[in-house]
Amino acid sequence: MAMALMLSVGVAHAGNAVAQSPTSIDELPPDQKVSETVIELAGWVVASNDSEGYPFAVIDKTAAQVLVFGGDGRLRGAAPALLGSAIGDHSAPGVAGLALREIPGRDRTTPAGRYVGGYGPSIDAGRVLWVDYDSAVSIHPTATGVPSEKRPERLASPSPDDNRITHGCINVSPTFYEQVVSSAFKRGGVFYILPEKASIADTFPEFAGSHTTSHSSSAQDTRHASQ
């Protein structure tokens, strides 16, 4: 299972900072792996208290995965996600003020970065969980208003290659949203969205800096131990 792999790698790379909740939910395909970057970033968030005790999520756009952690750092769930149809790590200026049908295809991106989000009102969907209000990116259950988009089928497929279909928002299954996302973020939280074109260093400089330092320290320890 993806969670078992994450935990085993997390022990080596996150200093045991990330643990799995006994009630965590795993919706990832059985053979789908979680990247070491996701594991190391989650471990760093917990070890550095970067989320300040709030729940957080790590979204891997390339793998089309969402991993949700509680404020205690325990993994609450992992699931596939649908993401913006356009490749890119930034939101176009003014895109938040456009109706969905007015957003050009090239601007339908899910931006990368660290966002402090929470529930709030929207113009057309009631109360939603905003990841980034300024760019109008939210996380919500899979939208089914346009059957030809086949969003539930895309979400259920074992490959992430067909998960790019939204206007920029993050879609997860209704079950995962109700059982994991809505309960974890009812008082807000932090969202870390990995880049797909920009570098990790540009997107998460503090994480990248600590990551480089820790690897340098490990190398020095190895040299000292062998002398």
Coordinates of N, CA and C in Angstrom, one line a residue:
M1 N 0.8 -1.2 0.0 CA 0.0 0.0 0.0 C 0.9 1.2 0.0
A2 N 0.3 2.3 -0.6 CA 1.1 3.6 -0.6 C 1.4 4.1 0.8
M3 N 0.5 4.0 1.7 CA 0.8 4.5 3.1 C 1.9 3.7 3.7
A4 N 1.9 2.4 3.5 CA 3.0 1.6 4.1 C 4.3 2.0 3.6
L5 N 4.4 2.2 2.3 CA 5.6 2.7 1.7 C 6.0 4.0 2.3
M6 N 5.1 4.9 2.4 CA 5.4 6.3 2.9 C 5.9 6.2 4.3
L7 N 5.3 5.4 5.1 CA 5.8 5.3 6.5 C 7.2 4.7 6.6
S8 N 7.5 3.7 5.8 CA 8.8 3.0 5.8 C 9.9 4.0 5.3
V9 N 9.6 4.8 4.3 CA 10.5 5.7 3.8 C 10.6 6.9 4.8
G10 N 9.5 7.3 5.4 CA 9.5 8.4 6.3 C 10.4 8.2 7.5
V11 N 10.5 6.9 8.0 CA 11.4 6.6 9.1 C 12.8 7.0 8.7
A12 N 13.2 6.8 7.5 CA 14.6 7.1 7.1 C 14.8 8.5 6.8
H13 N 13.8 9.2 6.3 CA 14.0 10.5 5.7 C 13.4 11.6 6.6
A14 N 12.4 11.3 7.4 CA 11.8 12.4 8.2 C 12.0 12.2 9.7
G15 N 12.9 11.4 10.1 CA 13.2 11.3 11.5 C 12.1 10.9 12.3
N16 N 11.2 10.0 11.8 CA 10.0 9.5 12.5 C 9.0 10.6 12.8
A17 N 9.2 11.8 12.2 CA 8.3 12.9 12.5 C 6.9 12.7 12.0
V18 N 6.7 11.9 11.0 CA 5.4 11.6 10.4 C 4.9 10.2 10.8
A19 N 3.7 10.1 11.4 CA 3.2 8.8 11.8 C 1.8 8.7 11.2
Q20 N 1.3 7.4 11.1 CA 0.0 7.2 10.5 C -1.0 7.0 11.6
S21 N -2.1 7.7 11.4 CA -3.3 7.6 12.3 C -3.9 6.2 12.2
P22 N -4.3 5.6 13.2 CA -4.9 4.2 13.1 C -6.2 4.3 12.3
T23 N -6.8 5.4 12.1 CA -8.1 5.5 11.4 C -7.9 6.2 10.0
S24 N -6.6 6.3 9.5 CA -6.4 6.9 8.3 C -7.0 6.2 7.1
I25 N -7.3 6.9 6.1 CA -8.0 6.4 4.9 C -7.1 6.4 3.7
D26 N -6.9 5.3 3.0 CA -6.0 5.2 1.8 C -6.9 4.9 0.6
E27 N -7.0 5.9 -0.3 CA -7.7 5.7 -1.5 C -6.8 5.6 -2.7
L28 N -5.5 5.7 -2.5 CA -4.6 5.6 -3.6 C -4.6 4.2 -4.2
P29 N -4.3 4.1 -5.5 CA -4.2 2.8 -6.2 C -3.2 1.9 -5.5
P30 N -3.4 0.6 -5.4 CA -2.4 -0.2 -4.6 C -1.0 -0.1 -5.0
D31 N -0.7 0.1 -6.3 CA 0.7 0.1 -6.8 C 1.3 1.5 -6.9
Q32 N 0.5 2.5 -6.5 CA 1.0 3.9 -6.7 C 1.8 4.3 -5.5
K33 N 3.0 4.8 -5.8 CA 4.0 5.2 -4.8 C 3.8 6.7 -4.4
V34 N 4.3 7.0 -3.2 CA 4.3 8.4 -2.7 C 5.8 8.8 -2.9
S35 N 6.0 10.0 -3.5 CA 7.4 10.4 -3.7 C 8.1 10.7 -2.4
E36 N 9.4 10.6 -2.5 CA 10.3 11.0 -1.4 C 10.2 12.5 -1.1
T37 N 10.0 13.3 -2.1 CA 9.8 14.7 -1.8 C 8.6 15.0 -1.0
V38 N 7.5 14.3 -1.2 CA 6.3 14.5 -0.4 C 6.6 14.1 1.0
I39 N 7.2 12.9 1.2 CA 7.5 12.4 2.5 C 8.4 13.3 3.3
E40 N 9.5 13.8 2.6 CA 10.4 14.7 3.3 C 9.8 16.0 3.6
L41 N 9.0 16.5 2.7 CA 8.3 17.8 3.0 C 7.4 17.7 4.2
A42 N 6.6 16.6 4.2 CA 5.7 16.4 5.3 C 6.5 16.3 6.7
G43 N 7.6 15.5 6.6 CA 8.4 15.4 7.8 C 9.0 16.7 8.3
W44 N 9.4 17.6 7.3 CA 9.9 18.9 7.7 C 8.9 19.8 8.3
V45 N 7.7 19.7 7.7 CA 6.6 20.5 8.2 C 6.3 20.2 9.7
V46 N 6.3 18.9 10.0 CA 6.1 18.5 11.4 C 7.3 18.9 12.3
A47 N 8.5 18.5 11.8 CA 9.7 18.8 12.7 C 9.9 20.3 12.9
S48 N 9.6 21.1 11.9 CA 9.9 22.5 12.1 C 8.7 23.3 12.6
N49 N 7.5 22.6 12.8 CA 6.3 23.2 13.2 C 5.9 24.3 12.2
D50 N 6.1 24.1 10.9 CA 5.8 25.1 9.9 C 4.3 25.4 9.8
S51 N 3.5 24.4 10.1 CA 2.0 24.6 10.1 C 1.5 25.2 11.4
E52 N 2.4 25.4 12.3 CA 2.0 26.0 13.6 C 0.9 25.2 14.3
G53 N 1.0 23.9 14.2 CA 0.0 23.0 14.9 C -1.3 22.9 14.2
Y54 N -1.5 23.5 13.0 CA -2.7 23.3 12.3 C -2.6 22.1 11.4
P55 N -3.7 21.5 11.0 CA -3.6 20.4 10.0 C -3.1 20.9 8.7
F56 N -2.5 20.0 7.9 CA -2.0 20.4 6.6 C -2.1 19.3 5.6
A57 N -2.0 19.7 4.4 CA -2.1 18.8 3.2 C -0.9 19.0 2.3
V58 N -0.4 18.0 1.7 CA 0.6 18.0 0.7 C 0.0 17.5 -0.6
I59 N 0.0 18.4 -1.6 CA -0.6 18.0 -2.9 C 0.6 17.9 -3.9
D60 N 0.7 16.7 -4.5 CA 1.7 16.4 -5.5 C 0.9 16.4 -6.8
K61 N 1.2 17.5 -7.6 CA 0.4 17.6 -8.9 C 0.9 16.6 -9.9
T62 N 2.1 16.3 -9.9 CA 2.6 15.3 -10.9 C 2.0 13.9 -10.7
A63 N 1.9 13.5 -9.5 CA 1.3 12.2 -9.2 C -0.2 12.3 -9.0
A64 N -0.7 13.5 -9.0 CA -2.2 13.8 -8.7 C -2.6 13.1 -7.4
Q65 N -1.9 13.5 -6.3 CA -2.2 12.9 -5.0 C -2.4 14.0 -4.0
V66 N -3.2 13.7 -3.0 CA -3.4 14.6 -1.8 C -3.2 13.8 -0.6
L67 N -2.3 14.3 0.3 CA -2.1 13.6 1.6 C -2.5 14.6 2.7
V68 N -3.3 14.2 3.6 CA -3.8 15.1 4.7 C -3.3 14.6 6.0
F69 N -2.8 15.6 6.8 CA -2.2 15.3 8.1 C -2.9 16.2 9.1
G70 N -3.1 15.6 10.3 CA -3.7 16.3 11.4 C -2.7 17.3 12.0
G71 N -3.2 18.1 12.9 CA -2.4 19.1 13.6 C -1.3 18.4 14.5
D72 N -1.5 17.1 14.8 CA -0.5 16.3 15.5 C 0.5 15.7 14.6
G73 N 0.4 15.9 13.3 CA 1.4 15.4 12.4 C 1.1 14.0 11.9
R74 N 0.0 13.4 12.3 CA -0.3 12.1 11.9 C -1.1 12.1 10.6
L75 N -0.7 11.1 9.7 CA -1.4 11.0 8.4 C -2.8 10.6 8.6
R76 N -3.7 11.4 8.1 CA -5.2 11.1 8.2 C -5.7 10.5 7.0
G77 N -5.1 10.7 5.8 CA -5.6 10.0 4.6 C -4.8 10.4 3.4
A78 N -4.9 9.6 2.4 CA -4.2 9.8 1.1 C -5.2 9.4 0.0
A79 N -5.2 10.2 -1.1 CA -6.2 10.0 -2.1 C -5.8 10.6 -3.5
P80 N -6.3 10.1 -4.6 CA -6.0 10.8 -5.9 C -6.8 12.0 -5.9
A81 N -6.4 12.9 -6.8 CA -7.1 14.2 -7.0 C -7.1 14.6 -8.4
L82 N -8.1 15.4 -8.8 CA -8.2 16.1 -10.1 C -7.7 17.5 -9.9
L83 N -6.9 18.0 -10.9 CA -6.2 19.2 -10.8 C -6.4 20.1 -12.1
G84 N -5.9 21.3 -12.0 CA -6.0 22.2 -13.2 C -5.5 21.6 -14.5
S85 N -6.3 21.8 -15.5 CA -5.9 21.1 -16.8 C -4.7 21.7 -17.4
A86 N -4.3 22.9 -17.1 CA -3.0 23.5 -17.6 C -1.8 23.2 -16.7
I87 N -0.7 23.0 -17.4 CA 0.5 22.8 -16.6 C 1.1 24.1 -16.3
G88 N 1.5 24.3 -15.0 CA 2.0 25.6 -14.6 C 1.9 25.7 -13.1
D89 N 2.7 26.6 -12.5 CA 2.7 26.8 -11.0 C 2.3 28.2 -10.5
H90 N 1.7 29.0 -11.4 CA 1.2 30.3 -11.1 C -0.2 30.5 -11.6
S91 N -0.9 31.4 -10.9 CA -2.2 31.8 -11.4 C -2.1 33.1 -12.2
A92 N -2.8 33.1 -13.3 CA -2.8 34.3 -14.1 C -3.4 35.5 -13.4
P93 N -2.9 36.7 -13.6 CA -3.6 37.9 -12.9 C -5.0 38.0 -13.4
G94 N -5.9 38.3 -12.4 CA -7.3 38.5 -12.7 C -8.1 37.3 -12.9
V95 N -7.5 36.1 -12.8 CA -8.3 34.9 -13.1 C -9.4 34.6 -12.0
A96 N -9.2 35.1 -10.8 CA -10.2 34.9 -9.8 C -11.5 35.6 -10.0
G97 N -11.4 36.7 -10.9 CA -12.6 37.4 -11.1 C -13.4 37.0 -12.3
L98 N -12.9 35.9 -13.0 CA -13.6 35.4 -14.2 C -14.5 34.2 -13.9
A99 N -15.6 34.1 -14.6 CA -16.5 33.0 -14.6 C -15.7 31.8 -15.1
L100 N -16.0 30.6 -14.7 CA -15.2 29.4 -15.1 C -15.1 29.3 -16.6
R101 N -16.2 29.5 -17.3 CA -16.2 29.4 -18.8 C -15.4 30.4 -19.4
E102 N -15.0 31.5 -18.7 CA -14.2 32.6 -19.3 C -12.7 32.4 -19.1
I103 N -12.3 31.4 -18.3 CA -10.9 31.2 -18.0 C -10.3 30.5 -19.2
P104 N -9.3 31.2 -19.9 CA -8.6 30.5 -21.0 C -8.0 29.2 -20.6
G105 N -7.9 28.3 -21.5 CA -7.3 27.0 -21.2 C -5.9 27.1 -20.6
R106 N -5.1 28.0 -21.2 CA -3.7 28.1 -20.7 C -3.6 28.6 -19.2
D107 N -4.7 29.2 -18.7 CA -4.7 29.7 -17.4 C -5.4 28.8 -16.3
R108 N -5.8 27.7 -16.7 CA -6.4 26.8 -15.8 C -5.4 25.9 -15.0
T109 N -4.6 26.6 -14.2 CA -3.6 26.0 -13.5 C -3.9 25.9 -12.0
T110 N -3.3 24.9 -11.4 CA -3.3 24.8 -9.9 C -2.0 25.3 -9.4
P111 N -2.0 26.5 -8.8 CA -0.7 27.1 -8.4 C 0.0 26.4 -7.3
A112 N 1.4 26.4 -7.4 CA 2.2 25.8 -6.4 C 2.5 26.7 -5.3
G113 N 2.9 26.2 -4.1 CA 3.3 27.1 -3.0 C 2.7 26.7 -1.7
R114 N 2.9 27.5 -0.7 CA 2.4 27.3 0.7 C 1.2 28.3 0.9
Y115 N 0.0 27.7 1.2 CA -1.2 28.5 1.4 C -1.9 28.3 2.7
V116 N -2.3 29.3 3.4 CA -3.1 29.2 4.6 C -4.5 29.3 4.2
G117 N -5.3 28.3 4.3 CA -6.7 28.3 3.8 C -7.7 28.0 4.9
G118 N -8.9 28.0 4.5 CA -10.0 27.7 5.4 C -11.4 27.9 4.7
Y119 N -12.4 27.6 5.5 CA -13.8 27.7 4.9 C -14.2 29.1 4.8
G120 N -14.9 29.4 3.8 CA -15.5 30.8 3.6 C -16.5 30.8 2.5
P121 N -17.2 31.9 2.3 CA -18.3 32.0 1.3 C -17.7 32.1 -0.1
S122 N -18.6 31.7 -1.1 CA -18.3 31.8 -2.5 C -19.5 32.4 -3.2
I123 N -19.3 32.9 -4.4 CA -20.4 33.5 -5.1 C -21.4 32.5 -5.5
D124 N -21.0 31.3 -6.0 CA -21.9 30.4 -6.6 C -22.0 29.0 -6.0
A125 N -21.2 28.7 -5.0 CA -21.2 27.4 -4.4 C -21.3 27.3 -2.9
G126 N -21.8 28.4 -2.3 CA -22.0 28.4 -0.9 C -20.7 28.5 -0.1
R127 N -20.6 27.8 1.0 CA -19.4 27.8 1.8 C -18.5 26.7 1.3
V128 N -17.3 27.1 1.0 CA -16.3 26.2 0.4 C -15.0 26.2 1.2
L129 N -14.1 25.2 1.0 CA -12.8 25.2 1.6 C -11.8 25.8 0.7
W130 N -11.4 27.1 0.9 CA -10.5 27.8 0.1 C -9.1 27.4 0.4
V131 N -8.3 27.0 -0.6 CA -6.9 26.7 -0.5 C -6.2 28.1 -0.6
D132 N -6.6 28.8 -1.6 CA -6.1 30.2 -1.8 C -7.2 31.1 -2.4
Y133 N -7.8 31.9 -1.5 CA -8.9 32.7 -1.9 C -8.5 33.7 -3.0
D134 N -7.3 34.2 -3.0 CA -7.0 35.3 -3.9 C -6.9 34.7 -5.4
S135 N -6.6 33.5 -5.6 CA -6.6 32.9 -6.9 C -7.8 32.0 -7.1
A136 N -8.8 32.0 -6.2 CA -10.0 31.3 -6.3 C -9.8 29.8 -6.4
V137 N -8.8 29.2 -5.7 CA -8.6 27.8 -5.7 C -9.1 27.2 -4.5
S138 N -10.0 26.2 -4.6 CA -10.6 25.5 -3.5 C -10.4 24.0 -3.6
I139 N -10.7 23.3 -2.6 CA -10.7 21.8 -2.6 C -12.1 21.4 -2.3
H140 N -12.6 20.5 -3.1 CA -14.0 20.1 -2.9 C -14.3 18.8 -3.6
P141 N -15.5 18.2 -3.3 CA -15.8 16.9 -3.9 C -15.8 17.0 -5.4
T142 N -15.6 15.9 -6.0 CA -15.6 15.8 -7.5 C -16.9 16.5 -8.1
A143 N -16.7 17.4 -9.0 CA -17.8 18.1 -9.7 C -18.3 17.2 -10.8
T144 N -19.6 17.0 -10.9 CA -20.2 16.1 -11.9 C -21.1 16.9 -12.8
G145 N -21.1 18.2 -12.9 CA -22.0 19.0 -13.6 C -21.9 18.9 -15.1
V146 N -20.7 18.4 -15.6 CA -20.5 18.3 -17.0 C -20.1 16.8 -17.3
P147 N -21.1 15.9 -17.5 CA -20.8 14.5 -17.7 C -19.8 14.1 -18.7
S148 N -19.6 14.9 -19.7 CA -18.6 14.6 -20.8 C -17.2 14.7 -20.3
E149 N -17.0 15.4 -19.1 CA -15.7 15.5 -18.6 C -15.2 14.2 -17.9
K150 N -16.2 13.4 -17.5 CA -15.9 12.1 -16.9 C -15.0 12.2 -15.7
R151 N -15.3 13.2 -14.8 CA -14.5 13.4 -13.6 C -14.4 12.2 -12.7
P152 N -15.5 11.6 -12.3 CA -15.5 10.4 -11.5 C -14.6 9.3 -12.1
E153 N -14.8 9.1 -13.4 CA -14.0 8.0 -14.0 C -12.5 8.4 -14.0
R154 N -12.2 9.6 -14.2 CA -10.8 10.0 -14.2 C -10.2 9.8 -12.8
L155 N -10.9 10.2 -11.8 CA -10.5 10.0 -10.4 C -10.3 8.6 -10.1
A156 N -11.1 7.7 -10.6 CA -11.0 6.3 -10.3 C -10.0 5.5 -11.1
S157 N -9.4 6.1 -12.2 CA -8.4 5.4 -13.0 C -7.1 5.3 -12.2
P158 N -6.4 4.2 -12.4 CA -5.1 4.0 -11.6 C -4.0 4.9 -12.1
S159 N -4.1 5.6 -13.2 CA -3.0 6.5 -13.7 C -3.3 7.9 -13.4
P160 N -2.3 8.7 -13.1 CA -2.5 10.2 -12.9 C -2.6 10.9 -14.2
D161 N -2.3 10.3 -15.3 CA -2.2 11.0 -16.6 C -3.5 11.7 -17.0
D162 N -4.6 11.2 -16.6 CA -5.9 11.7 -17.0 C -6.6 12.6 -15.9
N163 N -5.8 13.0 -14.9 CA -6.4 13.7 -13.8 C -6.4 15.2 -13.9
R164 N -5.9 15.7 -15.1 CA -5.9 17.2 -15.3 C -7.1 17.6 -16.1
I165 N -8.1 18.1 -15.4 CA -9.4 18.4 -16.0 C -10.1 19.7 -15.4
T166 N -9.7 20.1 -14.2 CA -10.4 21.2 -13.6 C -9.9 22.6 -14.1
H167 N -10.6 23.6 -13.6 CA -10.2 25.0 -13.9 C -9.1 25.5 -13.0
G168 N -8.7 24.7 -12.1 CA -7.6 25.1 -11.2 C -7.9 24.5 -9.8
C169 N -9.1 24.2 -9.5 CA -9.5 23.7 -8.1 C -9.0 22.3 -8.0
I170 N -9.0 21.8 -6.8 CA -8.6 20.4 -6.4 C -9.8 19.6 -6.1
N171 N -10.1 18.5 -6.8 CA -11.2 17.7 -6.6 C -10.8 16.4 -6.0
V172 N -11.5 15.9 -5.0 CA -11.3 14.6 -4.4 C -12.6 13.9 -4.3
S173 N -12.6 12.6 -4.0 CA -13.9 11.8 -4.0 C -14.7 12.4 -2.9
P174 N -16.1 12.3 -3.0 CA -17.0 12.8 -2.0 C -16.7 12.1 -0.6
T175 N -16.4 10.8 -0.7 CA -16.1 10.0 0.6 C -14.8 10.6 1.3
F176 N -13.8 10.8 0.5 CA -12.5 11.3 1.1 C -12.8 12.7 1.6
Y177 N -13.5 13.5 0.9 CA -13.8 14.9 1.3 C -14.5 14.9 2.7
E178 N -15.6 14.1 2.8 CA -16.4 14.1 4.0 C -15.7 13.5 5.2
Q179 N -15.0 12.4 4.9 CA -14.4 11.7 6.1 C -13.0 12.2 6.5
V180 N -12.3 12.9 5.6 CA -10.9 13.3 5.9 C -10.8 14.8 5.8
V181 N -11.1 15.4 4.6 CA -10.8 16.8 4.3 C -11.6 17.7 5.2
S182 N -12.9 17.6 5.2 CA -13.8 18.5 5.9 C -13.6 18.5 7.4
S183 N -13.4 17.3 7.9 CA -13.2 17.2 9.3 C -11.8 17.7 9.8
A184 N -10.8 17.5 9.0 CA -9.4 18.0 9.3 C -9.3 19.5 9.2
F185 N -10.0 20.1 8.3 CA -9.8 21.5 8.0 C -11.0 22.4 8.4
K186 N -11.8 21.9 9.4 CA -13.0 22.7 9.8 C -12.6 24.0 10.4
R187 N -11.4 24.1 11.0 CA -10.9 25.4 11.5 C -9.8 25.9 10.7
G188 N -9.6 25.5 9.5 CA -8.5 26.0 8.6 C -7.3 25.1 8.7
G189 N -6.3 25.5 7.9 CA -5.1 24.7 7.9 C -4.1 25.2 6.8
V190 N -3.1 24.5 6.5 CA -2.0 24.9 5.6 C -2.0 23.9 4.4
F191 N -1.8 24.4 3.2 CA -1.7 23.6 2.0 C -0.4 23.8 1.4
Y192 N 0.3 22.7 1.1 CA 1.6 22.7 0.4 C 1.4 22.1 -1.0
I193 N 1.5 22.8 -2.0 CA 1.3 22.3 -3.4 C 2.6 22.3 -4.1
L194 N 3.1 21.1 -4.4 CA 4.4 20.9 -5.1 C 4.3 21.5 -6.5
P195 N 5.5 22.0 -6.9 CA 5.5 22.6 -8.3 C 5.7 21.5 -9.3
E196 N 5.4 21.8 -10.6 CA 5.7 20.8 -11.6 C 6.6 21.4 -12.7
K197 N 6.8 22.7 -12.6 CA 7.8 23.3 -13.5 C 8.9 24.1 -12.8
A198 N 8.5 24.8 -11.7 CA 9.4 25.6 -10.9 C 10.2 24.6 -10.0
S199 N 11.2 25.1 -9.4 CA 12.1 24.2 -8.5 C 11.5 24.2 -7.1
I200 N 11.8 23.1 -6.4 CA 11.4 23.0 -5.0 C 12.1 24.2 -4.2
A201 N 13.3 24.5 -4.6 CA 14.0 25.6 -3.9 C 13.3 26.9 -4.0
D202 N 12.8 27.2 -5.2 CA 12.1 28.5 -5.4 C 10.7 28.5 -4.7
T203 N 10.1 27.3 -4.7 CA 8.7 27.2 -4.1 C 8.7 27.1 -2.6
F204 N 9.6 26.3 -2.1 CA 9.7 26.1 -0.6 C 11.2 26.3 -0.2
P205 N 11.7 27.6 -0.2 CA 13.1 27.8 0.1 C 13.5 27.4 1.5
E206 N 12.7 27.5 2.5 CA 13.1 27.1 3.9 C 13.3 25.6 3.9
F207 N 12.3 24.9 3.3 CA 12.4 23.5 3.3 C 13.7 23.0 2.5
A208 N 13.9 23.6 1.4 CA 15.1 23.3 0.6 C 16.4 23.5 1.3
G209 N 16.4 24.7 2.0 CA 17.6 25.0 2.8 C 17.9 24.0 3.9
S210 N 16.9 23.7 4.6 CA 17.1 22.7 5.7 C 17.4 21.3 5.2
H211 N 16.8 21.0 4.0 CA 17.1 19.7 3.4 C 18.5 19.6 3.0
T212 N 19.1 20.7 2.4 CA 20.5 20.7 2.0 C 21.4 20.6 3.2
T213 N 21.0 21.3 4.3 CA 21.8 21.3 5.5 C 21.9 19.9 6.1
S214 N 20.7 19.3 6.2 CA 20.6 18.0 6.8 C 21.4 16.9 6.1
H215 N 21.4 17.0 4.7 CA 22.2 16.1 3.9 C 23.7 16.3 4.1
S216 N 24.1 17.6 4.2 CA 25.5 17.9 4.4 C 26.0 17.4 5.7
S217 N 25.1 17.6 6.8 CA 25.5 17.1 8.1 C 25.6 15.6 8.1
S218 N 24.7 14.9 7.4 CA 24.8 13.4 7.3 C 26.1 13.0 6.7
A219 N 26.5 13.7 5.6 CA 27.7 13.4 4.9 C 28.9 13.6 5.8
Q220 N 28.9 14.7 6.6 CA 30.0 14.9 7.5 C 30.1 13.9 8.6
D221 N 28.9 13.5 9.1 CA 28.9 12.5 10.1 C 29.5 11.2 9.6
T222 N 29.2 10.9 8.3 CA 29.7 9.6 7.7 C 31.2 9.7 7.6
R223 N 31.7 10.8 7.2 CA 33.2 11.0 7.1 C 33.9 10.8 8.4
H224 N 33.3 11.5 9.4 CA 33.9 11.5 10.8 C 33.9 10.0 11.3
A225 N 32.8 9.3 11.0 CA 32.7 7.9 11.6 C 33.7 7.0 10.9
S226 N 34.1 7.3 9.7 CA 35.0 6.4 9.0 C 36.5 6.7 9.2
Q227 N 36.8 7.8 9.9 CA 38.2 8.2 10.1 C 38.8 7.5 11.3

